[in-house]
Coordinates of C-alpha atoms and ligand atoms in Angstrom, one line a residue:
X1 CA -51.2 162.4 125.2
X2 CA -48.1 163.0 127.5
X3 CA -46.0 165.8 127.4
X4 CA -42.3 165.5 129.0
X5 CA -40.9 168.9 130.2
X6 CA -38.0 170.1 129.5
X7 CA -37.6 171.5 132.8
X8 CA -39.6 172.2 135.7
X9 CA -39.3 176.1 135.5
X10 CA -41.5 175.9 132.6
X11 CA -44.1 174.3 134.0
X12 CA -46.0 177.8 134.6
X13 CA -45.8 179.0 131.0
X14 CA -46.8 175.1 130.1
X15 CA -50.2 175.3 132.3
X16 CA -51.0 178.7 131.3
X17 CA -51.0 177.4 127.5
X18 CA -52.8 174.3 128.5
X19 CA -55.7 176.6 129.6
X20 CA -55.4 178.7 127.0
X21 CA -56.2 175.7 123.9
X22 CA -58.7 174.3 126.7
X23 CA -56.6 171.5 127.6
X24 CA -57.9 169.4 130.6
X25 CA -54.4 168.1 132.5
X26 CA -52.9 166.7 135.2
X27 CA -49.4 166.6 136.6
X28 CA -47.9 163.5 136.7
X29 CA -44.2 163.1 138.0
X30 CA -42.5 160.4 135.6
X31 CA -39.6 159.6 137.9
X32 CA -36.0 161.2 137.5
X33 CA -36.0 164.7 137.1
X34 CA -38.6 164.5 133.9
X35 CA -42.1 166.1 134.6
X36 CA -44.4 164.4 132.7
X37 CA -48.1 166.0 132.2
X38 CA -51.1 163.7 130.9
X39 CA -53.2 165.6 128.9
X40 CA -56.6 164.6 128.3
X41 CA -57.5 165.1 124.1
X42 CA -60.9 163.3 124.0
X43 CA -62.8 166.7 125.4
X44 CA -60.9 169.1 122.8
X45 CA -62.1 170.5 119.6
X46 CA -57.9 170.7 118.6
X47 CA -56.4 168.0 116.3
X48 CA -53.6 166.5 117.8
X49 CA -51.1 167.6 115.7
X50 CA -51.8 170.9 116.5
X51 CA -51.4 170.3 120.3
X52 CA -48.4 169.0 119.0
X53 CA -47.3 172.0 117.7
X54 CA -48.2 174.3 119.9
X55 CA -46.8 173.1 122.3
X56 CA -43.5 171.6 120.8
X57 CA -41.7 174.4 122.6
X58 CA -42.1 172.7 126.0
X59 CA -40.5 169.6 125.7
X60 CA -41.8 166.0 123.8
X61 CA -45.1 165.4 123.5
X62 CA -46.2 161.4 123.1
X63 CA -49.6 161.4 121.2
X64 CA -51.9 158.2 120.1
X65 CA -52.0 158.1 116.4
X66 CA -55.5 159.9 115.3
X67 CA -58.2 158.0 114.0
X68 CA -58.9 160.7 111.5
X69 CA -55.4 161.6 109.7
X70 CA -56.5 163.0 106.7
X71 CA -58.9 165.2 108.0
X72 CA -56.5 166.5 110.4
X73 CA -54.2 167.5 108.0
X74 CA -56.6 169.5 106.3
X75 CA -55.7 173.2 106.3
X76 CA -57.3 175.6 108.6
X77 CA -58.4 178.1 106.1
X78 CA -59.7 174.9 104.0
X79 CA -62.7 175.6 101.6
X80 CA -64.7 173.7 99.4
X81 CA -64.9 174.7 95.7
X82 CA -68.4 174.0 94.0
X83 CA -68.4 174.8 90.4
X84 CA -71.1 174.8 88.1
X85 CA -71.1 175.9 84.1
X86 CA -71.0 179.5 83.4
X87 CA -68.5 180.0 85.5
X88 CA -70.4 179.6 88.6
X89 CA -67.5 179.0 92.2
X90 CA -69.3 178.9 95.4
X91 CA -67.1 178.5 98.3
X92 CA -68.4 176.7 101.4
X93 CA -65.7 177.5 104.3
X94 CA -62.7 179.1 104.8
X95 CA -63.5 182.7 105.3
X96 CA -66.1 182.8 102.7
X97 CA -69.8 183.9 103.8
X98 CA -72.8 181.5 104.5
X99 CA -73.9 180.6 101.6
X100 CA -77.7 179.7 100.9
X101 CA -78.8 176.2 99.5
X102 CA -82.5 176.1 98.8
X103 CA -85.8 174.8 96.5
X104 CA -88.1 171.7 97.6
X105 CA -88.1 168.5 99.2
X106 CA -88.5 166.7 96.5
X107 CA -88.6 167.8 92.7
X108 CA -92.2 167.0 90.9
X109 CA -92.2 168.5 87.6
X110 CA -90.4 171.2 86.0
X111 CA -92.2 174.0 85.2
X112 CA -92.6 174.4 89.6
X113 CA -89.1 174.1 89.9
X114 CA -88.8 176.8 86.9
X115 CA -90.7 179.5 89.5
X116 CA -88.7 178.3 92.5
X117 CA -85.2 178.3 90.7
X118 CA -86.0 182.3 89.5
X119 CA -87.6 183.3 92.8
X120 CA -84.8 181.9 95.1
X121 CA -81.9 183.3 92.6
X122 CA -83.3 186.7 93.9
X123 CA -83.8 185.6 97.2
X124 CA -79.3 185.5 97.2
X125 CA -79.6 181.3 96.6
X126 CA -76.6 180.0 95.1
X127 CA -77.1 176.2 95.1
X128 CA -80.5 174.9 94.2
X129 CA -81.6 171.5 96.2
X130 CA -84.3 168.7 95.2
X131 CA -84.1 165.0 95.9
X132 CA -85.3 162.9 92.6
X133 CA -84.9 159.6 94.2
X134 CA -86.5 160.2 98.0
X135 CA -85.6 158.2 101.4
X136 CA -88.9 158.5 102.5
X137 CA -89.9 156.2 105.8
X138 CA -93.1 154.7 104.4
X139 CA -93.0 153.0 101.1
X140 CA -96.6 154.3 100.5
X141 CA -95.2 157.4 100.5
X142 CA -94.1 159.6 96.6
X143 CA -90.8 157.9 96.2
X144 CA -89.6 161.0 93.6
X145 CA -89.6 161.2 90.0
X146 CA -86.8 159.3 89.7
X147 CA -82.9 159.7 88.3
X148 CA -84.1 162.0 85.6
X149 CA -84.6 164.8 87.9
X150 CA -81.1 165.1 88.4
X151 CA -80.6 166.7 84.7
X152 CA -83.8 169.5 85.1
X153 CA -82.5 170.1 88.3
X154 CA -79.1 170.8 86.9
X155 CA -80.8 172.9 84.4
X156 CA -83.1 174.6 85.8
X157 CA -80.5 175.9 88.4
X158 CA -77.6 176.4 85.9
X159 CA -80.4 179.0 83.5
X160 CA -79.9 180.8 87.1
X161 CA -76.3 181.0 87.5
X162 CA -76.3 178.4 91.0
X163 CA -75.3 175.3 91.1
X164 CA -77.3 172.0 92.0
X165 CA -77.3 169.6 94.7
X166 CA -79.7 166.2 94.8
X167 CA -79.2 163.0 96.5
X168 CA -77.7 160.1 95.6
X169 CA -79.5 157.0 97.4
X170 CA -77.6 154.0 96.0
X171 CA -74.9 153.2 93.9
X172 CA -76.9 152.8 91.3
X173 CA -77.6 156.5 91.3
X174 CA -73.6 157.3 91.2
X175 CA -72.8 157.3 87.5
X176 CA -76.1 159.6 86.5
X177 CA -75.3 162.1 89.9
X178 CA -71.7 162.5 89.1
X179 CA -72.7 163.3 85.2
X180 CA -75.4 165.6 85.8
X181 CA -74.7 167.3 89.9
X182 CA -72.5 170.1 91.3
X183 CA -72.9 168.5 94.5
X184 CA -73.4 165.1 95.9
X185 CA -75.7 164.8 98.6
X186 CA -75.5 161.6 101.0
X187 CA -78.8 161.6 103.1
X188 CA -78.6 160.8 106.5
X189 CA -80.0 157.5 106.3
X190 CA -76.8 156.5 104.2
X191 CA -74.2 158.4 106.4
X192 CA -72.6 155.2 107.1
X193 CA -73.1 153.3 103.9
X194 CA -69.6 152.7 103.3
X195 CA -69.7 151.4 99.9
X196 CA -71.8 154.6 98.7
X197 CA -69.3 156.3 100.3
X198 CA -66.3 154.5 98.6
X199 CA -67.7 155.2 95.3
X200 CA -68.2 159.1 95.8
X201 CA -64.8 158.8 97.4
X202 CA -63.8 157.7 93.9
X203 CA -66.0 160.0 92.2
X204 CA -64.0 163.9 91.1
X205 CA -67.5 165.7 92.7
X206 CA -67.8 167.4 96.1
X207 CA -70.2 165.8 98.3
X208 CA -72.4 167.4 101.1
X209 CA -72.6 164.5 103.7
X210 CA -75.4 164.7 106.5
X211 CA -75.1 163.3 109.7
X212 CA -77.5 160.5 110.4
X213 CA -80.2 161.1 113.1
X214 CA -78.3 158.3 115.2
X215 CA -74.5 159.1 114.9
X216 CA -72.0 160.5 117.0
X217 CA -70.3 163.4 116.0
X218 CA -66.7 160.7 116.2
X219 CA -69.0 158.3 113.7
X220 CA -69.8 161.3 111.6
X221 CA -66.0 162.4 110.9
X222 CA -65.0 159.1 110.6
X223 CA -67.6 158.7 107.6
X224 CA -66.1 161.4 106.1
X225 CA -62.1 160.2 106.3
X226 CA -63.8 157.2 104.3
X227 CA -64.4 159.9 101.3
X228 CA -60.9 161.3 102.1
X229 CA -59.5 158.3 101.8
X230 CA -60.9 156.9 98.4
X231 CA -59.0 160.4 96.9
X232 CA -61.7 163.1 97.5
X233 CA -61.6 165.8 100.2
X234 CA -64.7 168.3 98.7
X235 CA -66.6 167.0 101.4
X236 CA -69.0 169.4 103.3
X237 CA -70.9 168.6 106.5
X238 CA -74.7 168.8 107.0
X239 CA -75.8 168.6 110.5
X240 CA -79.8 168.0 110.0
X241 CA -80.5 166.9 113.3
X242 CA -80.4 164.3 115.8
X243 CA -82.9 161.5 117.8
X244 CA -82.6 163.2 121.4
X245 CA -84.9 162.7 123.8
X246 CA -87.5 165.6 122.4
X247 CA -90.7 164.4 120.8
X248 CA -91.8 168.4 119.9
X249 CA -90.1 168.6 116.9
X250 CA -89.1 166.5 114.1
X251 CA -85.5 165.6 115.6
X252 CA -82.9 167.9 118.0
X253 CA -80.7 170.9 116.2
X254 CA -77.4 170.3 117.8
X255 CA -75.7 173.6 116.9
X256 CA -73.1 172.9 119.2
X257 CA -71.9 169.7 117.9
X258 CA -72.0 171.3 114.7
X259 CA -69.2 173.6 116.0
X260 CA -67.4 171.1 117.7
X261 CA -67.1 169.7 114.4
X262 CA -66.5 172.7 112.3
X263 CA -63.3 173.7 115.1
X264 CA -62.3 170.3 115.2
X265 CA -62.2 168.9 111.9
X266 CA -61.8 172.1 109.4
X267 CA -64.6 170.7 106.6
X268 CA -67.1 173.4 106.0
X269 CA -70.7 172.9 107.7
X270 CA -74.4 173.4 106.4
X271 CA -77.0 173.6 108.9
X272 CA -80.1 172.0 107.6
X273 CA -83.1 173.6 110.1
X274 CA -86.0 172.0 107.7
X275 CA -85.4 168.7 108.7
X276 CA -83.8 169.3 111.8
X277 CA -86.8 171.2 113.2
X278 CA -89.9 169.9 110.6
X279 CA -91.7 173.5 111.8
X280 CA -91.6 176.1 109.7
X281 CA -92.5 178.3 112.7
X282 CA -88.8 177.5 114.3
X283 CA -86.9 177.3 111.1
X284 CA -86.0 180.9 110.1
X285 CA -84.4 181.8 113.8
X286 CA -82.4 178.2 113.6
X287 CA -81.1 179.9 110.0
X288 CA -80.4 183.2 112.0
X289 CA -78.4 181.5 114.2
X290 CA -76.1 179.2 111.9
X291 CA -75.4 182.6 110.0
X292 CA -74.5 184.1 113.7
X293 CA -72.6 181.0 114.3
X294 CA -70.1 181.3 111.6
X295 CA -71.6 177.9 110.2
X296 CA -70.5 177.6 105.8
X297 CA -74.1 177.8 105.2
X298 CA -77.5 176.9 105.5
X299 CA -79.8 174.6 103.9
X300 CA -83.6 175.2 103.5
X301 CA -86.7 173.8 101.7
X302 CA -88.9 176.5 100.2
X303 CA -92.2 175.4 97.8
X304 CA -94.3 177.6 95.6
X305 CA -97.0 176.1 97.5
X306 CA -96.3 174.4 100.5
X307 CA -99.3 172.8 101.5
X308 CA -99.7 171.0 97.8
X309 CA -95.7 170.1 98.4
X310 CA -95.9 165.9 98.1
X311 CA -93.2 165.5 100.6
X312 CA -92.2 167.2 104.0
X313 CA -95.0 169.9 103.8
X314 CA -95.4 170.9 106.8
X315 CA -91.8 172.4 106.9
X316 CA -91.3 173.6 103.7
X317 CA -91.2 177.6 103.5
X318 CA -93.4 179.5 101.0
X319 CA -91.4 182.0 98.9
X320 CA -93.3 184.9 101.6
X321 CA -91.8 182.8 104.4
X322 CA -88.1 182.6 103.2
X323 CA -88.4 186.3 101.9
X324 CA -87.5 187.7 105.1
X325 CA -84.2 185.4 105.5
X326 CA -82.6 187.2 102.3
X327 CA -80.7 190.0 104.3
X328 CA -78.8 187.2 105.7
X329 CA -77.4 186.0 102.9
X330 CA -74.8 187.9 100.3
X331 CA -76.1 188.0 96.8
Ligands
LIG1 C1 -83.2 165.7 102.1 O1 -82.4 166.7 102.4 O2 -83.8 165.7 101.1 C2 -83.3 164.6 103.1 C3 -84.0 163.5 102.8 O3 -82.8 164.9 104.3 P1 -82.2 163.8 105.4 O4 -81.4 162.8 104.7 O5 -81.4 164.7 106.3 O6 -83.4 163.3 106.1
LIG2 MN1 -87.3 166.9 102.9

């Protein structure tokens, strides 16, 4: 980016605001009587449009077209709608509060998700989660009960007044997710499967995309302009950890990224400590923290009986574990 000066008296006020939106510059004399400043954008969490417009009083400013225009123009009080029936609106973003998505890894049969749906409506819950169709890393592993958990899902949390969020792992899965979901979760091992994307694009639901264990946070927002760009921008972010170089827990938390992201690009954030962390020891001060953070909310996976759970059971919270966590959450 290069801004041109309108003249050289300015350039005080102009490096006073640079500091101010945490610019990094340099001076740069552009011949003739024009000072020129390079400003660095790739270290900011500021579109460049708003550079632009903040600091349109000092002269012209050049800029590189953005890789991501439609998320730039987003609003900055933007906010994510996710409406269930009975009149159920929960707001992700903007200046809403954290909102609480919870139930179990993976939905196994009904009458279990019956207990989890009423205990986690008085816990303040106001989506309920379960995958039916599972990513799971070994085949030999329970693969879910398949597409029709997506409509006791839907009603089980829907008898509770919260909405429902499950993934969808293929296309396949689109047309029965988009009939029976509130929200449309894209797991992280599909963050960049661009045609699953296109269709939910295409698709009139909101969608909660996580970030894959491998992806920059640039590779991330960029899977996200795809949805924008196929029509819908109900999109909400899920940061669920990330391969660093730690082998103590399941994957690395980056809470900071997740900011970067949340300043940077204006789409509400979940923070998703179950899978991030995979120890339920860790998980409820990671929750504490997104809540302190500001973060659109959080995302959890609680069992009626963890250690029968037939996937992720080692991180999955017993109703006794998540208890606790209620007072951060607004009923
Ligand atoms: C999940 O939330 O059910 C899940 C499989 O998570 P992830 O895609 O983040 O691994
Ligand atoms: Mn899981």
């Amino acid at each position: 980016m290069l801004l041109l000066v309108k003249s050289e008296t300015l350039i005080p006020n102009v490096k006073d605001a640079l500091v101010r939106l945490g610019l990094e510059h340099t001076v740069a004399r552009n011949g003739g009587n024009d000072i020129a400043f390079e400003i660095s954008v790739d270290s900011s969490a500021l579109a460049p449009q708003r550079i632009a417009q903040e600091l349109s009083a000092f002269g012209a400013i050049y800029h590189q077209r953005s890789r991501t225009p439609l998320l730039d123009a987003l609003p900055d009080d933007f906010a994510v709608e996710v409406s269930a029936p009975g009149g159920v609106k929960v707001m992700f973003g903007g200046n809403h509060p954290s909102v609480l998505i919870a139930g179990p890894c993976a939905l196994e049969e009904p009458e279990r998700l019956e207990l989890t749906a009423a205990y986690l409506r008085t816990m303040g819950a106001r989506v309920l989660r379960g995958g039916a169709v599972k990513p799971r890393t070994s085949p030999h592993d329970f693969q879910g009960v398949g597409r029709a958990g997506f409509r006791w899902l839907a009603e089980a949390a829907h008898r509770h007044g919260m909405a429902c969020v499950s993934e969808a792992l293929s296309e396949d899965d689109v047309p029965e997710a988009l009939e029976y979901l509130d929200l449309i979760q894209v797991g992280a091992r599909n963050m960049q499967n661009f045609s699953l994307l296109r269709k939910l694009g295409q698709g009139r639901r909101p969608v909660l995309l996580k970030r894959s264990p491998g992806s920059t946070l640039r590779e991330w927002a960029l899977a996200a302009e795809h949805l924008l760009s196929q029509g819908n921008n109900r999109v909400i972010f899920c940061e669920r950890g990330v391969r660093g170089l730690e082998r103590e827990l399941r994957y690395t938390l980056d809470l900071a990224g997740a900011a970067w992201m949340q300043e940077r690009f204006r789409l509400p954030m979940v923070i998703d400590p179950s899978h991030a962390t995979g120890s339920k020891q860790i998980i409820p001060r990671c929750a504490r923290a997104a809540v302190a953070m500001g973060f659109s909310g959080v995302m959890l996976e609680v069992h009626p009986e963890p250690s029968a759970a037939l996937s992720d059971a080692l991180q999955a919270l017993s109703f006794e574990e998540a208890a606790p966590l209620k007072q951060l959450f607004q009923q």
